[in-house]
Amino acid sequence: MITEFMLQNLPDSDQRLEAMFQAFDDLMFILDRYGKILDYRAGDPSQLYVSPEKFMHRKMQDIMPPAVGRKIDDALLELHKGSPVSQIEYVLPLPTGERWFEARLVPFTNHQRVMFVRDITRYKRSELQTRRQLDQLAALRSIDLAISSGLDLHLMMSVILDHVHAQLNIDAACILLLDPKSQLLQYAAGRGFYTSALQYTRLRAGEGYAGQAVQHRKMLHISNLKNRQTDFLRSPFFSKENFMSYYAVPLIAKGQALGVMEIFQRTSPKADSDWLNFLDTLAGQAAIAIDNAILFKDLQWSNTELMQAYDKTIDGWSRALDLRDRETETHTRRVTELTLRLARHMEIPEADLIHIRRGAILHDIGKVAISDTILLKPGPLSESEWEIMRQHPLIAVELLTPIAYLAPALPIPHSHHERWEGRGYPDGLSGESIPLAARMFALADVYDALTTNRPYRRAWSQADTLDFIRAQAGKHFDPNIVPVFINMVLEEGDAGTSLTPLLKDPPKE
Ligand code: C2E
Ligand code: SIN
Ligand code: SIN
Ligand code: FE
Ligand code: FE
């Protein structure tokens, strides 16, 4: 026998080989050029899944599955062409499960090849697991990103189900949300369904598998749905989905059940602990995401409420101020309307108008700190009285600065007494360094002040007032805004449609 020949002629090297096999657990086969097995060595004989009688003197390719056989053919061909070594990797479905092997083939003599086989299942598993863990990490990161970007609830659930579908390698999944008012579980989003079978789901807590998962706050698994379809009578189309395996995972955030994630498979899957762990993690993320999205929606809602409360408050402040002087009672309303109309003619972005409105309403709020003796004085102010009066824009800034949502409205209260040529107050700004909103507002304010009675003088006519404003273009007022304002007043009048004009002279058409 060739093996005996080999053993006799190479005793030293053979002993060394034996020793090596004891150390490395490798399998070694001696093949002829065509793959016939001439001999073997097994460091660990339990690695031989077939008894030697069954493989000795047969072609290696014939005892392997065809796909592996082809790889061995290729490797032998490579050696035949002169390669010093050729290496292949293959999987064998063994009774103990799939195992990966790595085989290296080297020429031994002209007519023989040695094939070293090593079981690499352990490395392969850890490699696959590492890759899977990296994929899982990437999935969790993108869910985190979706959560922190404040996506709306439906987009968020969509992102999560995409990852559930891809990472857990399942057929279909859906999320049922627990409606806090009705306490019903309702379908909110899904992936992978053939039919709309589950979209009309409405379950009470405790009702059905999903309801039980929520009630007991525990994952529920049914391995063969086909034996138990009564539960899914919630849909007559359910049998069309042909589902086999089912999981219901409660979605719990901050101790509160928000809903259920349902997982469906059309075959019986192998769910190892890794798979179950990741399902649990994804469900946890889903719960956080849903909780966040709901919170965000609530926050936006309560923000709107808060805004409305604030707006009512500032309206109240300005009305209180107006009431101190019966003659200027509707001054604030009129200048606010006029300024907003002017802003529209100036094509100010719609989003800025709310701030301009608030600013106009609050423009003279600083006058709350000015005593009646000065504010309601029937004649001209003394120098020291003027000094106090000129404080009113800065008093407004002081009053309003603590209210964050009024920050974009501050330019009008702060700067409505600045003058285009400078020498206004409180900062003596000039030209375009005066905020645009304040420049627009100044026109409306002076126009309305002059056309109404003041404790210190009678109202002017509209014609006189417009003459005065025209003359002040480039002095008190922005010369680019004056013509827009004058045309607007002449063409459309000086009152909002909702206001009764309080003019001494009717507008000239
Ligand atoms: P206000 O009555 O709301 O007037 C707003 C602005 O309209 C004034 O800012 C001024 O630019 C213009 N304006 C009002 N009335 C006249 C006027 O008769 N002639 C001219 N050329 N412009 C007028 P201003 O001057 O900074 O005044 C701020 C505030 O000081 C006034 O608000 C008013 O409350 C008070 N004030 C101004 N002058 C007098 C006054 O002579 N006597 C009294 N008691 N208060 C005055
Ligand atoms: C402010 O800080 O008071 C607003 C900016 C301005 O009025 O110029
Ligand atoms: C604002 O100050 O509220 C906006 C006005 C502008 O466009 O400057
Ligand atoms: Fe003022
Ligand atoms: Fe005013």
Coordinates of C-alpha atoms and ligand atoms in Angstrom, one line a residue:
M1 CA 0.0 0.0 0.0
I2 CA 1.1 3.4 -0.8
T3 CA 0.5 4.5 2.8
E4 CA 2.7 1.9 4.2
F5 CA 5.3 2.8 1.6
M6 CA 5.0 6.3 2.8
L7 CA 5.2 5.4 6.4
Q8 CA 8.2 3.3 5.9
N9 CA 10.0 5.8 3.8
L10 CA 9.3 8.9 5.8
P11 CA 9.2 7.7 9.4
D12 CA 10.6 10.9 10.8
S13 CA 8.3 13.2 9.0
D14 CA 5.4 11.0 9.6
Q15 CA 6.0 11.0 13.3
R16 CA 6.3 14.7 13.2
L17 CA 3.0 14.9 11.3
E18 CA 1.3 12.7 13.9
A19 CA 2.5 15.0 16.6
M20 CA 1.3 18.0 14.8
F21 CA -2.2 16.5 14.4
Q22 CA -2.4 15.7 18.1
A23 CA -1.6 19.4 18.7
F24 CA -3.8 21.0 16.1
D25 CA -6.9 18.8 15.8
D26 CA -6.6 19.0 12.0
L27 CA -7.6 16.2 9.7
M28 CA -5.2 15.2 7.0
F29 CA -6.0 13.2 3.9
I30 CA -3.6 11.9 1.3
L31 CA -5.3 12.0 -2.1
D32 CA -4.2 10.9 -5.5
R33 CA -4.2 13.6 -8.3
Y34 CA -7.9 13.0 -9.0
G35 CA -9.0 13.1 -5.4
K36 CA -9.2 9.4 -4.4
I37 CA -8.5 9.1 -0.7
L38 CA -5.4 7.0 -0.1
D39 CA -4.9 7.6 3.6
Y40 CA -5.8 9.9 6.4
R41 CA -4.7 11.1 9.8
A42 CA -7.1 12.5 12.5
G43 CA -5.6 14.2 15.5
D44 CA -9.1 14.1 17.0
P45 CA -10.9 11.0 15.6
S46 CA -14.3 12.5 16.7
Q47 CA -13.8 14.9 13.8
L48 CA -14.4 12.0 11.4
Y49 CA -18.1 12.1 10.7
V50 CA -17.9 9.1 8.4
S51 CA -16.2 5.9 9.3
P52 CA -12.9 5.3 7.4
E53 CA -14.2 2.2 5.7
K54 CA -16.8 4.4 4.0
F55 CA -14.3 6.9 2.6
M56 CA -11.1 5.0 2.1
H57 CA -10.3 4.6 -1.7
R58 CA -13.3 6.6 -2.7
K59 CA -13.0 10.0 -4.4
M60 CA -13.2 12.9 -1.9
Q61 CA -15.5 14.7 -4.3
D62 CA -18.0 11.8 -4.2
I63 CA -18.4 11.6 -0.5
M64 CA -18.9 15.4 -0.2
P65 CA -22.1 17.3 -1.2
P66 CA -21.8 18.2 -5.0
A67 CA -21.1 21.9 -4.3
V68 CA -18.2 21.0 -2.1
G69 CA -17.0 18.4 -4.6
R70 CA -16.8 21.1 -7.2
K71 CA -14.6 23.2 -5.0
I72 CA -12.3 20.2 -4.4
D73 CA -12.1 19.6 -8.2
D74 CA -11.1 23.3 -8.7
A75 CA -8.5 23.1 -5.9
L76 CA -6.9 19.9 -7.5
L77 CA -6.9 21.6 -10.9
E78 CA -5.1 24.6 -9.4
L79 CA -2.4 22.3 -8.1
H80 CA -2.2 20.5 -11.4
K81 CA -1.5 23.9 -13.0
G82 CA 1.5 24.3 -10.7
S83 CA 0.1 26.2 -7.7
P84 CA 2.1 25.4 -4.5
V85 CA -1.1 25.5 -2.4
S86 CA -4.8 26.0 -2.9
Q87 CA -7.4 26.7 -0.2
I88 CA -11.1 26.3 0.0
E89 CA -13.8 26.9 2.5
Y90 CA -17.1 24.9 2.8
V91 CA -20.0 24.2 4.9
L92 CA -21.3 20.7 5.8
P93 CA -24.7 20.0 7.1
L94 CA -23.8 17.5 9.8
P95 CA -26.1 15.8 12.3
T96 CA -24.9 18.2 15.0
G97 CA -25.7 21.3 12.8
E98 CA -23.9 23.2 10.1
R99 CA -20.1 23.2 10.4
W100 CA -17.6 25.3 8.5
F101 CA -14.3 23.8 7.3
E102 CA -11.2 25.2 5.7
A103 CA -9.2 22.9 3.5
R104 CA -5.6 23.5 2.2
L105 CA -4.3 21.3 -0.5
V106 CA -0.6 20.9 -1.3
P107 CA 1.3 18.7 -3.7
F108 CA 3.0 15.8 -1.8
T109 CA 4.6 13.9 -4.6
N110 CA 3.9 14.1 -8.3
H111 CA 1.0 11.8 -7.9
Q112 CA -0.2 12.7 -4.4
R113 CA -1.8 15.6 -2.7
V114 CA -2.2 16.3 1.0
M115 CA -5.4 17.9 2.1
F116 CA -5.4 19.5 5.6
V117 CA -8.9 20.1 6.9
R118 CA -9.7 22.3 9.8
D119 CA -13.0 22.9 11.5
I120 CA -13.4 26.7 11.6
T121 CA -17.0 26.7 12.8
R122 CA -16.1 28.5 16.0
Y123 CA -14.3 31.4 14.1
K124 CA -16.9 31.5 11.5
R125 CA -19.7 31.7 14.1
S126 CA -17.9 34.5 15.9
E127 CA -17.3 36.3 12.6
L128 CA -20.9 36.0 11.7
Q129 CA -22.0 37.0 15.1
T130 CA -19.7 40.0 15.0
R131 CA -21.1 41.0 11.6
R132 CA -24.6 40.5 12.9
Q133 CA -23.8 42.6 16.0
L134 CA -22.4 45.3 13.9
D135 CA -25.6 45.3 11.8
Q136 CA -27.7 45.4 14.9
L137 CA -25.7 48.3 16.3
A138 CA -26.1 50.2 13.0
A139 CA -29.8 49.5 13.1
L140 CA -30.1 50.7 16.7
R141 CA -28.0 53.8 15.8
S142 CA -30.3 54.7 13.0
I143 CA -33.4 54.2 15.2
D144 CA -31.7 56.5 17.8
L145 CA -31.1 59.0 15.1
A146 CA -34.8 58.8 14.0
I147 CA -35.8 59.3 17.6
S148 CA -33.6 62.3 18.2
S149 CA -34.5 63.9 14.9
G150 CA -38.1 64.2 16.2
L151 CA -39.6 62.4 13.3
D152 CA -43.4 62.1 13.6
L153 CA -44.9 59.0 15.1
H154 CA -45.8 57.3 11.8
L155 CA -42.4 57.9 10.1
M156 CA -40.7 56.7 13.3
M157 CA -42.7 53.4 13.4
S158 CA -42.0 52.9 9.7
V159 CA -38.2 53.2 10.4
I160 CA -38.4 50.8 13.2
L161 CA -40.4 48.2 11.3
D162 CA -37.9 48.4 8.4
H163 CA -35.2 47.5 10.8
V164 CA -37.2 44.8 12.5
H165 CA -38.0 43.3 9.1
A166 CA -34.4 43.4 7.9
Q167 CA -32.5 42.5 11.1
L168 CA -34.7 39.8 12.5
N169 CA -35.2 38.2 9.1
I170 CA -39.0 37.8 9.5
D171 CA -41.9 37.8 7.2
A172 CA -44.2 40.4 8.6
A173 CA -44.4 42.8 11.6
C174 CA -46.8 45.4 12.9
I175 CA -47.3 47.8 15.7
L176 CA -50.6 48.1 17.6
L177 CA -50.9 51.2 19.7
L178 CA -52.9 51.4 22.8
D179 CA -55.3 54.4 22.5
P180 CA -55.1 56.1 26.0
K181 CA -58.8 57.2 25.8
S182 CA -60.5 54.1 24.5
Q183 CA -57.9 51.7 25.9
L184 CA -58.1 49.8 22.6
L185 CA -55.1 48.3 20.8
Q186 CA -55.3 49.6 17.2
Y187 CA -53.1 48.8 14.2
A188 CA -50.7 51.7 13.6
A189 CA -48.1 50.5 11.1
G190 CA -47.0 47.2 9.4
R191 CA -44.6 45.6 7.0
G192 CA -44.7 42.4 5.0
F193 CA -48.4 41.6 4.9
Y194 CA -50.0 40.2 1.8
T195 CA -53.5 41.5 2.8
S196 CA -55.0 44.2 4.9
A197 CA -56.1 41.5 7.3
L198 CA -54.8 43.1 10.5
Q199 CA -55.4 46.8 9.7
Y200 CA -58.7 46.9 11.3
T201 CA -57.5 45.3 14.6
R202 CA -59.2 46.7 17.7
L203 CA -58.4 44.7 20.9
R204 CA -59.0 45.4 24.5
A205 CA -56.3 44.6 27.0
G206 CA -56.4 40.9 27.8
E207 CA -58.2 40.2 24.5
G208 CA -56.3 38.0 22.0
Y209 CA -52.6 37.3 22.1
A210 CA -51.7 41.0 21.7
G211 CA -54.0 42.0 24.4
Q212 CA -52.6 39.3 26.7
A213 CA -49.0 40.5 26.0
V214 CA -50.0 44.0 27.1
Q215 CA -52.0 42.9 30.1
H216 CA -49.3 40.6 31.4
R217 CA -46.5 42.8 30.1
K218 CA -44.7 39.8 28.8
M219 CA -43.6 38.5 25.4
L220 CA -46.0 35.9 24.1
H221 CA -45.0 33.2 21.6
I222 CA -47.1 30.9 19.5
S223 CA -45.1 28.4 17.5
N224 CA -47.9 27.1 15.3
L225 CA -50.6 29.5 14.6
K226 CA -52.3 27.1 12.2
N227 CA -53.6 25.0 15.0
R228 CA -55.0 28.1 16.8
Q229 CA -56.6 30.4 14.3
T230 CA -59.5 31.2 16.5
D231 CA -57.5 34.1 18.1
F232 CA -57.1 35.8 14.8
L233 CA -60.8 35.8 14.0
R234 CA -60.4 39.5 14.3
S235 CA -59.8 39.2 10.6
P236 CA -61.4 36.7 8.2
F237 CA -58.5 37.2 5.8
F238 CA -55.9 36.2 8.3
S239 CA -55.7 32.6 6.9
K240 CA -54.6 34.0 3.5
E241 CA -51.4 35.3 5.2
N242 CA -50.5 31.7 5.9
F243 CA -48.6 32.6 9.0
M244 CA -47.0 29.9 11.2
S245 CA -45.1 31.5 14.0
Y246 CA -46.0 34.5 16.1
Y247 CA -44.6 36.8 18.8
A248 CA -46.3 39.6 20.6
V249 CA -43.9 41.9 22.4
P250 CA -45.4 44.6 24.7
L251 CA -44.0 48.1 24.1
I252 CA -43.3 49.6 27.5
A253 CA -41.7 52.9 28.2
K254 CA -41.4 54.5 31.6
G255 CA -43.5 51.7 33.1
Q256 CA -46.3 52.4 30.8
A257 CA -47.7 50.0 28.1
L258 CA -47.9 51.9 24.8
G259 CA -48.8 49.0 22.5
V260 CA -47.6 45.8 21.1
M261 CA -45.2 44.8 18.4
E262 CA -46.4 41.6 16.5
I263 CA -44.0 39.4 14.6
F264 CA -45.1 36.9 12.0
Q265 CA -43.3 34.1 10.2
R266 CA -44.6 31.9 7.5
T267 CA -42.2 29.1 8.3
S268 CA -41.0 27.8 11.7
P269 CA -37.9 29.9 12.4
K270 CA -35.0 29.0 14.6
A271 CA -35.1 31.7 17.3
D272 CA -31.9 31.6 19.2
S273 CA -31.2 33.7 22.3
D274 CA -29.4 36.3 20.2
W275 CA -32.5 36.7 18.0
L276 CA -34.8 37.0 21.0
N277 CA -32.5 39.5 22.7
F278 CA -32.5 41.7 19.7
L279 CA -36.2 41.5 19.3
D280 CA -36.4 42.6 22.9
T281 CA -34.0 45.5 22.3
L282 CA -35.8 46.6 19.1
A283 CA -39.1 46.5 21.0
G284 CA -37.5 48.6 23.8
Q285 CA -36.3 51.1 21.2
A286 CA -39.7 51.2 19.6
A287 CA -41.3 52.0 22.9
I288 CA -38.9 54.8 23.6
A289 CA -39.4 56.2 20.1
I290 CA -43.2 56.0 20.4
D291 CA -43.1 57.6 23.8
N292 CA -40.9 60.4 22.5
A293 CA -43.0 61.0 19.5
I294 CA -46.2 61.2 21.6
L295 CA -44.4 63.5 24.1
F296 CA -43.2 65.7 21.3
K297 CA -46.8 66.0 19.9
D298 CA -48.1 66.8 23.4
L299 CA -45.4 69.3 23.9
Q300 CA -46.2 71.0 20.6
W301 CA -49.8 71.0 21.6
S302 CA -49.1 72.5 25.1
N303 CA -46.8 75.0 23.5
T304 CA -49.6 76.2 21.3
E305 CA -51.8 76.5 24.4
L306 CA -49.1 78.4 26.2
M307 CA -48.6 80.7 23.2
Q308 CA -52.4 81.4 23.2
A309 CA -52.2 82.1 27.0
Y310 CA -49.3 84.5 26.5
D311 CA -51.0 86.3 23.6
K312 CA -54.1 86.8 25.8
T313 CA -51.9 88.2 28.5
I314 CA -50.1 90.7 26.4
D315 CA -53.4 91.8 24.9
G316 CA -54.6 92.4 28.4
W317 CA -51.5 94.5 29.3
S318 CA -51.9 96.7 26.3
R319 CA -55.6 97.2 26.9
A320 CA -54.9 98.2 30.5
L321 CA -52.4 100.8 29.2
D322 CA -54.8 102.1 26.6
L323 CA -57.5 102.5 29.3
R324 CA -55.4 105.0 31.2
D325 CA -56.1 107.4 28.4
R326 CA -59.6 107.2 27.1
E327 CA -58.6 109.2 24.0
T328 CA -56.0 106.6 22.9
E329 CA -58.2 103.7 23.8
T330 CA -58.0 102.0 20.4
H331 CA -54.6 103.4 19.4
T332 CA -52.9 100.1 19.9
R333 CA -55.4 98.1 17.9
R334 CA -55.2 100.6 15.0
V335 CA -51.4 100.9 14.9
T336 CA -51.1 97.1 15.0
E337 CA -53.5 96.7 12.1
L338 CA -51.8 99.5 10.1
T339 CA -48.3 98.1 10.7
L340 CA -49.4 94.5 9.7
R341 CA -51.0 95.9 6.5
L342 CA -47.8 97.9 5.7
A343 CA -45.7 94.8 6.4
R344 CA -47.7 92.8 3.9
H345 CA -47.2 95.6 1.3
M346 CA -43.5 95.4 2.1
E347 CA -43.7 91.6 1.5
I348 CA -42.3 90.7 4.9
P349 CA -42.4 86.9 5.3
E350 CA -45.6 85.7 6.8
A351 CA -43.8 83.9 9.6
D352 CA -42.4 87.3 10.9
L353 CA -45.9 88.9 11.1
I354 CA -46.7 87.2 14.4
H355 CA -43.7 88.9 16.0
I356 CA -44.5 92.2 14.4
R357 CA -48.1 91.9 15.7
R358 CA -46.9 91.2 19.3
G359 CA -44.3 94.0 19.0
A360 CA -46.9 96.5 17.9
I361 CA -49.3 95.5 20.6
L362 CA -46.6 96.0 23.2
H363 CA -44.9 99.1 21.6
D364 CA -45.7 101.5 24.4
I365 CA -45.9 99.0 27.3
G366 CA -43.0 100.9 28.9
K367 CA -45.5 103.7 29.5
V368 CA -47.0 101.7 32.4
A369 CA -44.1 103.1 34.4
I370 CA -44.8 106.7 33.5
S371 CA -46.9 108.5 36.0
D372 CA -50.4 110.0 35.0
T373 CA -49.1 113.5 35.7
I374 CA -46.7 113.1 32.8
L375 CA -48.6 110.8 30.6
L376 CA -51.9 112.7 30.8
K377 CA -50.4 116.2 31.0
P378 CA -52.5 118.5 28.9
G379 CA -49.5 120.6 27.7
P380 CA -46.0 120.3 26.5
L381 CA -43.5 118.3 28.6
S382 CA -40.7 119.9 30.6
E383 CA -37.1 118.8 30.0
S384 CA -37.1 116.6 33.1
E385 CA -40.5 115.1 32.2
W386 CA -39.1 114.3 28.7
E387 CA -36.2 112.6 30.3
I388 CA -38.6 110.2 32.0
M389 CA -40.9 109.9 28.9
R390 CA -37.8 108.8 26.8
Q391 CA -37.3 105.9 29.2
H392 CA -40.4 104.1 27.9
P393 CA -38.7 102.0 25.2
L394 CA -36.0 100.8 27.6
I395 CA -38.6 100.0 30.3
A396 CA -40.3 97.9 27.7
V397 CA -37.1 96.0 27.0
E398 CA -36.6 95.4 30.7
L399 CA -40.2 94.2 31.1
L400 CA -40.2 91.9 28.1
T401 CA -36.7 90.5 28.0
P402 CA -37.4 87.7 30.6
I403 CA -40.2 86.4 28.3
A404 CA -38.2 84.3 25.8
Y405 CA -41.0 83.9 23.2
L406 CA -41.2 87.7 22.9
A407 CA -37.5 88.1 21.9
P408 CA -38.3 88.4 18.2
A409 CA -41.0 91.0 19.0
L410 CA -38.7 93.3 20.9
P411 CA -37.4 95.5 18.0
I412 CA -40.7 97.5 17.9
P413 CA -41.0 98.3 21.6
H414 CA -37.2 98.9 21.7
S415 CA -36.7 101.0 18.6
H416 CA -40.0 102.6 17.6
H417 CA -38.7 106.1 18.5
E418 CA -35.5 105.9 16.5
R419 CA -35.3 108.3 13.6
W420 CA -33.9 107.6 10.1
E421 CA -31.5 110.5 10.2
G422 CA -30.4 109.6 13.8
R423 CA -31.1 111.7 17.0
G424 CA -34.0 109.5 18.0
Y425 CA -34.1 107.5 21.3
P426 CA -33.1 105.4 23.2
D427 CA -30.0 104.4 21.1
G428 CA -29.7 107.2 18.5
L429 CA -29.6 104.6 15.7
S430 CA -29.9 105.7 12.1
G431 CA -30.8 104.3 8.7
E432 CA -31.0 100.6 8.3
S433 CA -29.4 99.9 11.6
I434 CA -32.9 100.6 12.9
P435 CA -34.7 97.3 12.8
L436 CA -37.1 97.2 9.7
A437 CA -40.1 96.3 11.9
A438 CA -39.5 99.4 14.0
R439 CA -39.1 101.6 10.9
M440 CA -42.4 100.4 9.6
F441 CA -44.1 100.7 12.9
A442 CA -42.9 104.4 13.4
L443 CA -45.0 105.4 10.4
A444 CA -48.1 103.8 11.7
D445 CA -47.5 105.2 15.2
V446 CA -47.0 108.8 14.3
Y447 CA -49.8 108.7 11.7
D448 CA -52.2 107.4 14.3
A449 CA -51.0 109.7 17.1
L450 CA -51.4 112.8 14.8
T451 CA -54.8 111.9 13.5
T452 CA -56.3 111.4 17.0
N453 CA -56.7 113.7 19.9
R454 CA -54.0 113.7 22.5
P455 CA -54.2 115.2 26.0
Y456 CA -51.6 117.7 24.8
R457 CA -53.3 118.6 21.4
R458 CA -56.2 118.0 19.1
A459 CA -56.1 115.6 16.2
W460 CA -54.7 116.6 12.8
S461 CA -56.5 116.0 9.5
Q462 CA -55.4 113.1 7.4
A463 CA -54.1 115.5 4.6
D464 CA -52.0 117.5 7.1
T465 CA -50.7 114.3 8.6
L466 CA -49.7 112.8 5.2
D467 CA -48.0 116.1 4.3
F468 CA -46.1 116.0 7.5
I469 CA -45.0 112.3 6.9
R470 CA -44.0 113.1 3.3
A471 CA -41.9 116.0 4.6
Q472 CA -40.3 113.7 7.2
A473 CA -39.2 111.1 4.6
G474 CA -35.4 110.7 5.0
K475 CA -35.6 112.7 8.3
H476 CA -37.8 110.9 10.8
F477 CA -38.8 108.1 8.5
D478 CA -37.3 105.5 6.1
P479 CA -37.7 107.2 2.7
N480 CA -38.2 103.8 1.0
I481 CA -41.2 102.9 3.2
V482 CA -42.9 106.4 3.2
P483 CA -44.3 106.1 -0.4
V484 CA -45.5 102.6 0.3
F485 CA -47.3 103.8 3.4
I486 CA -48.8 106.8 1.8
N487 CA -50.1 104.9 -1.2
M488 CA -51.6 102.3 1.1
V489 CA -53.4 104.8 3.2
L490 CA -54.7 106.8 0.2
E491 CA -55.8 103.7 -1.7
E492 CA -57.2 101.5 1.1
G493 CA -57.9 103.9 3.9
D494 CA -56.2 103.9 7.3
A495 CA -58.3 101.4 9.2
G496 CA -58.5 97.6 9.1
T497 CA -61.8 96.3 7.7
S498 CA -62.8 95.3 11.2
L499 CA -62.3 98.7 12.7
T500 CA -64.5 101.8 12.8
P501 CA -62.5 104.6 11.3
L502 CA -61.9 107.3 14.0
L503 CA -61.0 110.0 11.5
K504 CA -61.8 113.7 11.8
D505 CA -61.4 114.0 8.0
P506 CA -62.9 111.2 5.8
P507 CA -60.2 109.7 3.6
K508 CA -59.9 111.3 0.2
E509 CA -60.6 108.7 -2.4
Ligands
C2E1 P1 -47.7 109.4 21.4 O1 -48.7 110.4 21.8 O2 -48.2 108.0 21.2 O3 -46.9 109.8 20.2 C1 -46.1 109.0 19.4 C2 -45.2 109.7 18.5 O4 -46.0 110.5 17.5 C3 -44.4 110.8 19.1 O5 -43.2 110.3 19.7 C4 -44.1 111.7 18.0 O6 -43.1 111.2 17.2 C5 -45.4 111.7 17.2 N1 -46.3 112.8 17.6 C6 -47.3 112.7 18.5 N2 -47.9 113.9 18.6 C7 -47.1 114.8 17.8 C8 -47.2 116.2 17.6 O7 -48.1 117.0 18.1 N3 -46.3 116.8 16.7 C9 -45.3 116.0 16.1 N4 -44.5 116.5 15.3 N5 -45.2 114.6 16.4 C10 -46.1 114.1 17.2 P2 -42.5 111.2 20.8 O8 -42.5 112.7 20.4 O9 -41.2 110.6 21.1 O10 -43.4 111.1 22.0 C11 -43.5 109.9 22.7 C12 -44.6 110.0 23.7 O11 -44.4 111.1 24.6 C13 -46.0 110.4 23.1 O12 -46.6 109.2 22.6 C14 -46.7 111.0 24.2 O13 -47.2 110.0 25.1 C15 -45.6 111.7 25.0 N6 -45.6 113.1 24.5 C16 -44.9 113.6 23.5 N7 -45.1 115.0 23.4 C17 -45.9 115.3 24.5 C18 -46.5 116.5 25.0 O14 -46.3 117.6 24.4 N8 -47.2 116.5 26.1 C19 -47.5 115.2 26.7 N9 -48.2 115.2 27.8 N10 -47.0 114.1 26.3 C20 -46.2 114.1 25.2
SIN2 C1 -33.6 94.0 21.6 O1 -32.6 93.3 22.0 O2 -34.1 94.8 22.4 C2 -34.1 93.8 20.3 C3 -33.3 94.3 19.2 C4 -33.6 95.8 18.8 O3 -34.6 96.3 19.2 O4 -32.7 96.4 18.2
SIN3 C1 -39.0 91.5 13.2 O1 -38.2 92.3 13.6 O2 -39.8 90.9 13.9 C2 -38.9 91.2 11.7 C3 -38.8 92.4 10.9 C4 -37.7 92.4 10.0 O3 -37.8 91.8 8.9 O4 -36.6 93.0 10.3
FE4 FE -43.7 105.2 22.2
FE5 FE -47.8 104.8 20.2

